[in-house]
Coordinates of C-alpha atoms and ligand atoms in Angstrom, one line a residue:
X1 CA -285.8 127.3 -237.0
X2 CA -281.5 127.5 -235.6
X3 CA -279.5 124.8 -236.6
X4 CA -277.8 123.3 -234.3
X5 CA -273.7 122.8 -234.0
X6 CA -274.7 118.6 -234.3
X7 CA -277.2 118.3 -237.0
X8 CA -274.4 121.0 -239.0
X9 CA -271.9 118.0 -237.9
X10 CA -274.0 115.2 -238.8
X11 CA -275.2 117.2 -242.3
X12 CA -271.4 117.3 -243.4
X13 CA -270.7 113.9 -242.4
X14 CA -274.0 112.2 -244.1
X15 CA -272.9 114.6 -247.6
X16 CA -269.9 112.5 -247.6
X17 CA -271.8 109.3 -247.0
X18 CA -274.0 109.0 -249.9
X19 CA -271.7 109.6 -252.4
X20 CA -269.5 106.8 -250.5
X21 CA -273.2 105.2 -250.9
X22 CA -272.6 104.2 -246.5
X23 CA -274.6 101.7 -245.6
X24 CA -276.8 102.6 -242.6
X25 CA -275.6 100.3 -239.8
X26 CA -272.4 101.8 -240.8
X27 CA -273.5 105.2 -240.7
X28 CA -275.2 104.3 -237.1
X29 CA -272.2 103.1 -236.0
X30 CA -269.9 106.1 -236.6
X31 CA -272.9 108.9 -236.2
X32 CA -273.4 107.1 -232.3
X33 CA -271.0 108.2 -229.3
X34 CA -269.6 105.5 -227.8
X35 CA -269.5 106.5 -224.5
X36 CA -270.9 110.1 -222.7
X37 CA -270.7 111.3 -219.2
X38 CA -271.8 113.8 -217.2
X39 CA -270.3 114.8 -213.2
X40 CA -271.2 117.0 -210.8
X41 CA -268.2 119.1 -209.6
X42 CA -268.9 120.4 -206.4
X43 CA -266.7 123.7 -206.1
X44 CA -266.3 125.9 -202.5
X45 CA -266.2 128.9 -204.0
X46 CA -264.7 132.0 -201.9
X47 CA -267.5 133.6 -200.2
X48 CA -267.3 129.8 -198.4
X49 CA -270.4 128.2 -200.7
X50 CA -270.6 125.4 -202.2
X51 CA -271.7 125.8 -206.0
X52 CA -272.5 122.4 -208.1
X53 CA -271.1 122.9 -211.9
X54 CA -271.9 120.1 -214.5
X55 CA -269.0 118.3 -216.4
X56 CA -269.2 116.9 -219.7
X57 CA -267.6 113.7 -221.5
X58 CA -268.0 112.8 -224.7
X59 CA -265.7 109.4 -225.9
X60 CA -267.5 109.1 -229.6
X61 CA -264.9 107.3 -231.0
X62 CA -262.0 104.7 -230.6
X63 CA -261.4 103.3 -233.3
X64 CA -257.9 104.3 -234.5
X65 CA -256.9 105.0 -230.8
X66 CA -257.6 106.6 -227.4
X67 CA -260.0 109.6 -227.2
X68 CA -258.6 112.8 -227.9
X69 CA -260.1 116.6 -227.8
X70 CA -260.2 119.3 -225.7
X71 CA -262.7 120.7 -222.6
X72 CA -264.4 123.7 -222.9
X73 CA -265.3 126.1 -220.4
X74 CA -268.5 128.1 -220.5
X75 CA -271.8 129.1 -219.6
X76 CA -273.0 127.8 -222.9
X77 CA -271.6 124.3 -223.4
X78 CA -274.2 121.4 -223.4
X79 CA -273.8 118.1 -224.6
X80 CA -274.8 118.9 -227.8
X81 CA -272.1 120.7 -228.5
X82 CA -269.8 118.6 -226.3
X83 CA -270.7 115.5 -228.7
X84 CA -271.2 118.0 -232.0
X85 CA -267.0 118.7 -231.0
X86 CA -266.1 114.9 -230.2
X87 CA -268.1 114.1 -233.3
X88 CA -265.8 116.8 -235.3
X89 CA -262.3 115.2 -233.1
X90 CA -262.9 111.9 -234.6
X91 CA -262.4 113.1 -238.6
X92 CA -260.2 116.0 -237.6
X93 CA -257.7 113.3 -236.4
X94 CA -258.2 110.7 -239.4
X95 CA -258.1 114.1 -241.5
X96 CA -254.5 115.0 -240.1
X97 CA -253.8 111.0 -239.5
X98 CA -252.6 110.7 -236.1
X99 CA -253.2 107.3 -234.2
X100 CA -256.2 108.7 -232.5
X101 CA -259.6 108.6 -231.9
X102 CA -262.9 111.4 -230.8
X103 CA -263.2 112.4 -227.6
X104 CA -264.6 116.3 -225.6
X105 CA -265.2 118.2 -223.4
X106 CA -267.0 120.6 -221.6
X107 CA -268.2 122.4 -217.8
X108 CA -270.7 125.4 -218.3
X109 CA -269.3 127.7 -215.8
X110 CA -268.4 130.8 -216.4
X111 CA -264.7 131.6 -215.8
X112 CA -264.6 135.8 -217.1
X113 CA -266.2 134.9 -213.2
X114 CA -264.6 133.1 -211.6
X115 CA -261.2 133.9 -209.5
X116 CA -258.4 131.4 -210.1
X117 CA -258.4 129.4 -206.6
X118 CA -262.4 128.7 -208.2
X119 CA -260.8 127.6 -210.9
X120 CA -258.2 125.2 -209.6
X121 CA -260.8 123.8 -207.7
X122 CA -262.5 123.0 -210.7
X123 CA -260.3 121.9 -212.3
X124 CA -259.4 119.4 -210.4
X125 CA -263.1 118.2 -209.0
X126 CA -263.9 117.8 -212.7
X127 CA -260.3 115.5 -213.1
X128 CA -261.5 113.7 -210.1
X129 CA -264.7 112.5 -211.4
X130 CA -262.8 111.4 -215.1
X131 CA -259.6 110.2 -213.9
X132 CA -260.6 106.3 -213.7
X133 CA -261.7 106.8 -217.4
X134 CA -259.3 109.1 -219.3
X135 CA -255.3 108.5 -219.1
X136 CA -252.9 108.0 -222.1
X137 CA -254.3 104.4 -223.3
X138 CA -257.9 105.7 -222.9
X139 CA -258.4 109.8 -223.8
X140 CA -256.4 112.0 -223.3
X141 CA -258.3 116.1 -222.6
X142 CA -256.5 119.1 -224.2
X143 CA -257.0 122.4 -223.8
X144 CA -260.5 124.4 -226.1
X145 CA -262.1 127.3 -225.2
X146 CA -261.2 129.4 -221.5
X147 CA -258.7 126.6 -220.2
X148 CA -254.8 126.4 -220.6
X149 CA -252.1 125.5 -220.0
X150 CA -252.7 126.2 -216.4
X151 CA -255.7 124.5 -215.8
X152 CA -253.8 121.4 -217.9
X153 CA -251.0 121.7 -215.1
X154 CA -254.1 121.8 -212.1
X155 CA -255.4 119.1 -213.7
X156 CA -252.1 116.4 -214.3
X157 CA -251.2 117.8 -211.2
X158 CA -254.4 115.8 -209.7
X159 CA -254.1 113.2 -212.0
X160 CA -250.3 112.6 -210.2
X161 CA -252.1 113.2 -206.5
X162 CA -254.6 109.8 -207.7
X163 CA -252.5 107.9 -208.8
X164 CA -249.8 108.8 -206.6
X165 CA -246.4 109.0 -210.1
X166 CA -246.6 111.3 -212.9
X167 CA -248.1 110.6 -216.4
X168 CA -247.8 113.8 -218.3
X169 CA -249.3 111.6 -221.4
X170 CA -252.7 112.1 -219.6
X171 CA -253.4 115.6 -221.3
X172 CA -251.6 118.0 -223.9
X173 CA -251.1 121.0 -224.6
X174 CA -249.2 121.4 -221.1
X175 CA -246.3 124.1 -220.2
X176 CA -243.7 123.4 -221.7
X177 CA -242.4 123.2 -218.1
X178 CA -244.7 120.1 -216.5
X179 CA -244.3 118.1 -220.4
X180 CA -245.5 120.7 -223.3
X181 CA -243.4 120.0 -226.5
X182 CA -242.2 122.9 -228.0
X183 CA -244.2 124.8 -231.2
X184 CA -247.6 124.0 -229.6
X185 CA -248.8 127.8 -228.8
X186 CA -248.3 128.4 -232.0
X187 CA -249.6 124.9 -234.0
X188 CA -252.3 125.8 -235.5
X189 CA -252.1 129.0 -237.1
X190 CA -248.8 127.3 -238.4
X191 CA -250.4 124.4 -239.5
X192 CA -253.6 126.5 -241.4
X193 CA -250.3 128.3 -243.1
X194 CA -249.1 125.4 -244.4
X195 CA -252.3 124.1 -245.4
X196 CA -252.4 128.3 -246.8
X197 CA -248.6 127.5 -249.2
X198 CA -250.2 124.6 -250.8
X199 CA -252.8 125.6 -251.8
X200 CA -251.4 129.4 -252.6
X201 CA -249.2 127.0 -254.8
X202 CA -252.3 124.6 -256.8
X203 CA -253.2 128.4 -257.4
X204 CA -250.4 129.6 -258.6
X205 CA -251.0 132.9 -256.2
X206 CA -247.6 134.5 -256.1
X207 CA -248.3 137.2 -252.9
X208 CA -252.0 137.3 -251.7
X209 CA -253.7 140.2 -250.3
X210 CA -255.4 137.9 -247.0
X211 CA -258.3 139.3 -244.4
X212 CA -258.1 138.0 -241.0
X213 CA -262.2 137.5 -238.8
X214 CA -260.9 137.2 -234.7
X215 CA -257.7 138.1 -233.8
X216 CA -256.9 135.7 -231.0
X217 CA -254.9 133.3 -230.4
X218 CA -255.4 131.2 -234.1
X219 CA -255.9 134.8 -235.7
X220 CA -253.5 136.3 -234.3
X221 CA -251.1 133.6 -234.8
X222 CA -251.7 133.3 -238.2
X223 CA -251.5 137.0 -239.1
X224 CA -248.5 137.0 -237.7
X225 CA -246.3 133.9 -239.3
X226 CA -249.3 135.3 -243.0
X227 CA -247.1 138.6 -242.8
X228 CA -243.6 136.5 -241.7
X229 CA -243.9 134.9 -245.2
X230 CA -244.7 138.2 -247.4
X231 CA -248.4 137.8 -247.5
X232 CA -250.1 141.0 -247.5
X233 CA -252.6 140.6 -244.2
X234 CA -254.7 143.9 -245.1
X235 CA -257.3 142.8 -242.8
X236 CA -257.6 142.1 -240.0
X237 CA -261.1 142.4 -236.7
X238 CA -261.7 141.3 -232.9
X239 CA -264.7 141.6 -231.8
X240 CA -265.4 145.1 -231.7
X241 CA -265.3 145.5 -236.0
X242 CA -262.5 145.6 -238.3
X243 CA -259.4 147.7 -239.1
X244 CA -258.8 147.6 -243.7
X245 CA -255.7 148.7 -245.4
X246 CA -255.7 147.9 -248.6
X247 CA -252.3 149.0 -249.0
X248 CA -251.5 145.7 -246.3
X249 CA -251.7 146.7 -242.2
X250 CA -248.6 146.0 -239.7
X251 CA -249.3 143.5 -238.1
X252 CA -246.8 143.9 -235.4
X253 CA -248.4 147.8 -234.7
X254 CA -251.7 146.0 -234.4
X255 CA -250.6 143.2 -232.5
X256 CA -249.5 145.9 -229.5
X257 CA -252.1 147.6 -229.8
X258 CA -254.6 144.8 -229.3
X259 CA -252.8 144.0 -226.6
X260 CA -252.4 147.4 -224.8
X261 CA -256.3 148.1 -226.2
X262 CA -258.1 144.7 -225.5
X263 CA -259.0 146.1 -229.7
X264 CA -257.7 146.2 -233.1
X265 CA -260.3 149.7 -233.7
X266 CA -257.5 152.6 -232.0
X267 CA -254.9 151.6 -235.1
X268 CA -254.6 154.4 -236.8
X269 CA -254.5 154.4 -240.6
X270 CA -257.1 152.0 -241.5
X271 CA -260.4 152.4 -242.7
X272 CA -262.8 151.3 -240.2
X273 CA -264.9 148.2 -241.3
X274 CA -268.1 145.9 -239.7
X275 CA -267.2 142.2 -239.0
X276 CA -269.5 141.4 -242.5
X277 CA -268.1 143.3 -244.8
X278 CA -264.7 141.6 -243.8
X279 CA -266.4 138.3 -244.9
X280 CA -267.0 139.9 -248.8
X281 CA -263.7 141.9 -249.3
X282 CA -262.2 141.2 -252.7
X283 CA -259.0 139.9 -251.1
X284 CA -257.0 137.0 -252.5
X285 CA -257.7 134.8 -249.2
X286 CA -260.4 134.8 -246.0
X287 CA -259.3 133.4 -242.5
X288 CA -262.2 133.3 -241.0
X289 CA -260.8 132.4 -236.9
X290 CA -262.9 133.3 -234.4
X291 CA -267.2 132.2 -235.0
X292 CA -269.4 129.7 -236.3
X293 CA -271.1 129.8 -238.8
X294 CA -270.4 133.2 -240.4
X295 CA -270.0 131.5 -244.1
X296 CA -273.6 130.7 -244.5
X297 CA -275.7 130.2 -247.5
X298 CA -277.0 134.0 -246.8
X299 CA -273.8 135.3 -247.6
X300 CA -271.7 132.8 -249.7
X301 CA -273.1 133.7 -252.9
X302 CA -270.5 137.8 -251.0
X303 CA -268.1 136.5 -251.1
X304 CA -264.9 136.7 -253.5
X305 CA -261.9 135.3 -251.4
X306 CA -260.5 132.3 -253.8
X307 CA -258.8 131.0 -251.1
X308 CA -260.7 131.3 -247.7
X309 CA -258.9 129.5 -244.6
X310 CA -261.0 127.3 -241.7
X311 CA -258.6 128.2 -239.0
X312 CA -262.0 128.7 -236.7
X313 CA -264.6 126.1 -236.0
X314 CA -267.3 125.0 -238.0
X315 CA -267.5 128.6 -239.8
X316 CA -268.8 127.7 -242.7
X317 CA -271.8 125.5 -243.4
X318 CA -272.4 122.1 -245.5
X319 CA -274.0 124.5 -248.4
X320 CA -272.0 127.8 -248.5
X321 CA -268.7 124.6 -249.1
X322 CA -271.0 123.5 -252.3
X323 CA -272.2 126.9 -253.4
X324 CA -268.2 128.4 -253.1
X325 CA -267.1 125.5 -254.8
X326 CA -269.3 126.3 -257.6
X327 CA -268.1 130.0 -257.7
X328 CA -264.3 128.5 -258.5
X329 CA -263.5 129.2 -254.5
X330 CA -261.8 126.8 -252.7
X331 CA -263.0 126.7 -248.7
X332 CA -260.7 124.2 -246.4
X333 CA -262.8 123.0 -244.1
X334 CA -261.8 123.1 -240.2
X335 CA -261.3 119.9 -240.1
X336 CA -258.0 120.0 -242.6
X337 CA -257.5 124.1 -242.0
X338 CA -257.2 123.7 -237.6
X339 CA -255.9 120.3 -237.3
X340 CA -252.2 121.3 -236.9
X341 CA -253.0 122.4 -232.6
X342 CA -254.2 118.3 -232.6
X343 CA -251.4 117.2 -234.1
X344 CA -248.8 118.6 -232.0
X345 CA -250.9 117.7 -229.3
X346 CA -249.6 114.3 -230.9
X347 CA -246.2 115.2 -230.8
X348 CA -246.8 116.5 -226.9
X349 CA -247.6 112.8 -225.7
X350 CA -245.6 111.1 -228.8
X351 CA -242.7 112.7 -226.4
X352 CA -244.1 112.5 -222.9
X353 CA -244.5 108.4 -224.1
X354 CA -241.2 108.2 -225.3
X355 CA -239.4 110.8 -222.2
X356 CA -237.4 112.9 -224.6
X357 CA -238.7 116.1 -226.5
X358 CA -238.2 117.5 -229.6
X359 CA -237.4 121.3 -230.9
X360 CA -239.3 123.9 -232.0
X361 CA -237.7 123.9 -235.6
X362 CA -238.0 118.7 -235.7
X363 CA -242.2 119.9 -234.4
X364 CA -242.2 122.1 -237.0
X365 CA -240.7 120.6 -239.9
X366 CA -242.9 117.4 -238.8
X367 CA -245.7 119.5 -237.8
X368 CA -245.2 120.5 -242.1
X369 CA -245.4 116.7 -242.8
X370 CA -248.7 116.6 -241.5
X371 CA -250.8 119.3 -243.0
X372 CA -248.9 118.8 -246.0
X373 CA -250.0 115.2 -246.4
X374 CA -253.0 116.1 -245.4
X375 CA -254.0 118.7 -247.6
X376 CA -252.5 116.3 -251.2
X377 CA -255.2 113.7 -250.6
X378 CA -257.5 115.6 -249.5
X379 CA -256.9 117.6 -252.6
X380 CA -257.1 114.5 -255.1
X381 CA -259.8 112.9 -253.4
X382 CA -261.3 116.4 -254.6
X383 CA -261.0 115.6 -258.1
X384 CA -261.7 112.2 -258.5
X385 CA -265.6 113.2 -256.6
X386 CA -265.6 116.3 -257.9
X387 CA -266.2 117.7 -254.8
X388 CA -265.7 120.2 -252.5
X389 CA -262.7 119.8 -250.2
X390 CA -265.0 119.9 -246.6
X391 CA -266.7 116.8 -248.8
X392 CA -263.3 115.5 -249.7
X393 CA -261.5 115.4 -246.2
X394 CA -264.7 113.2 -244.5
X395 CA -265.3 111.3 -247.8
X396 CA -261.1 110.4 -247.2
X397 CA -261.6 110.5 -243.1
X398 CA -265.1 107.9 -244.1
X399 CA -262.3 105.6 -246.5
X400 CA -260.3 104.7 -243.5
X401 CA -262.1 104.5 -240.9
X402 CA -264.0 101.8 -243.5
X403 CA -260.3 99.7 -243.4
X404 CA -260.3 100.0 -240.3
X405 CA -263.6 99.1 -239.9
X406 CA -262.9 95.8 -242.0
X407 CA -259.7 95.0 -240.1
X408 CA -261.1 94.9 -237.0
X409 CA -263.8 92.3 -238.6
X410 CA -266.9 94.5 -238.3
X411 CA -266.9 94.5 -242.0
X412 CA -266.5 92.5 -244.6
X413 CA -262.9 93.6 -246.8
X414 CA -263.9 95.0 -250.2
Ligands
NAD1 P1 -259.7 132.9 -229.2 O1 -260.7 133.3 -228.2 O2 -258.3 133.6 -228.3 O3 -260.2 134.7 -230.2 C1 -260.9 134.7 -231.2 C2 -261.3 136.0 -231.5 O4 -262.9 135.9 -232.4 C3 -261.2 137.1 -230.2 O5 -259.8 138.9 -231.1 C4 -262.0 138.2 -230.2 O6 -262.5 139.2 -230.5 C5 -262.3 137.4 -231.4 N1 -264.1 137.9 -232.4 C6 -265.3 136.9 -230.6 N2 -266.3 137.9 -231.4 C7 -266.3 138.1 -232.6 C8 -266.8 138.2 -233.8 N3 -268.1 139.4 -232.8 N4 -266.4 139.3 -234.8 C9 -265.3 138.6 -235.1 N5 -264.1 138.2 -233.9 C10 -265.2 138.2 -232.0 O7 -260.5 132.2 -229.9 P2 -259.2 130.9 -230.1 O8 -258.1 129.9 -229.9 O9 -257.7 132.4 -231.4 O10 -260.3 130.4 -231.4 C11 -260.4 130.3 -232.3 C12 -261.4 130.0 -233.7 O11 -260.9 128.8 -233.2 C13 -262.3 129.1 -232.5 O12 -263.6 128.4 -233.8 C14 -262.0 128.0 -232.4 O13 -262.6 126.9 -231.9 C15 -260.5 128.0 -233.1 N6 -259.6 126.7 -233.5 C16 -258.4 127.0 -232.3 C17 -257.3 126.1 -232.0 C18 -256.7 126.7 -230.9 O14 -255.0 126.7 -230.4 N7 -256.5 127.9 -230.5 C19 -257.3 125.3 -232.3 C20 -258.9 125.0 -233.0 C21 -259.7 125.3 -233.3

């Protein structure tokens, strides 16, 4: 039986809930979404015909602040997936300590087959259908798979049209010229690299070798930043396969080749490897930055990296993390490793709310503090309970959420 992404998300949460001996009613409260919206969005397509798209928004948990999470455009979007992603956002926002709850949205569509005009109508239609339920103090969307600053710009403009004035804080990941933040584009990878630096210090590894699966926004930027830090990136891959040079790849060259030919496989002078082989290379650091469920109980035993930095969402199962932990490896979970994106989204929202913008240097300094604090907290919980980093991240976040429930009067203090 294939495990659904919702099942995976619950499994990770339940493991931590068990360690904390969390009351059944609290588990129930924290694992059921507060609100789910499903809307129909009619779009007049370029051929003159009307097509009706299905859109979703899940506001999972708003106990710590307005719900926050991206909007995904993909043919495979389902309510089950959006619900799991909104659940994850709840815990990611808690781990990185931004004052947001968790939310997520999605539209079932194939953006690769749609013109810019059709995508604009769809994006405006989504806001028209949802505008009463979202906003800077209610629920703040952002980009996700196949949505980008242009989509955010159409959405903020549609909200402006409906409300009659600009409300930049209603969405993040906007272009700089329309209330976006410096540092947002590289935030996820940069946040991951800050966490990696902390983990390397902890393990006293000075000059790590790194393999990265996925050479898109997250993976490519991580490779560039790691190379800038003087680390040796020995392997990278994309959907066509991977390249490996134990002496270290020329990342600038790999980026040029990827941009020009759409794949790293045209890089000359490195060995061609399969994506599965990349995961099992003898390196210090492995960064899965592409797909879900690539590290499972089936291959966890073959993974040799001392640190696994989960830049993708859901690349490792709870079972796999446990196996790696027992072998002495550190798997830094997605809800910590890739939370830099939402941390800078938070800074964008703050800047919109106060009407002031920070320089890239200021944003990155703030990001570094958030990421290092989050790493240190998760590390100490992992030591306290003798559990893997994934379980520790959930324990840390659940404990914070329980405090909120106590203050709100839903739970007795103690
Ligand atoms: P992207 O589309 O820019 O890049 C994905 C990369 O993965 C591409 O290089 C693609 O070729 C590669 N890929 C696809 N199928 C593959 C396969 N079978 N084997 C190996 N590589 C394959 O996406 P992204 O924005 O870089 O996101 C990657 C992951 O990071 C996703 O899980 C995403 O949810 C997560 N993430 C990204 C951000 C962000 O800000 N970009 C934030 C949080 C989480």
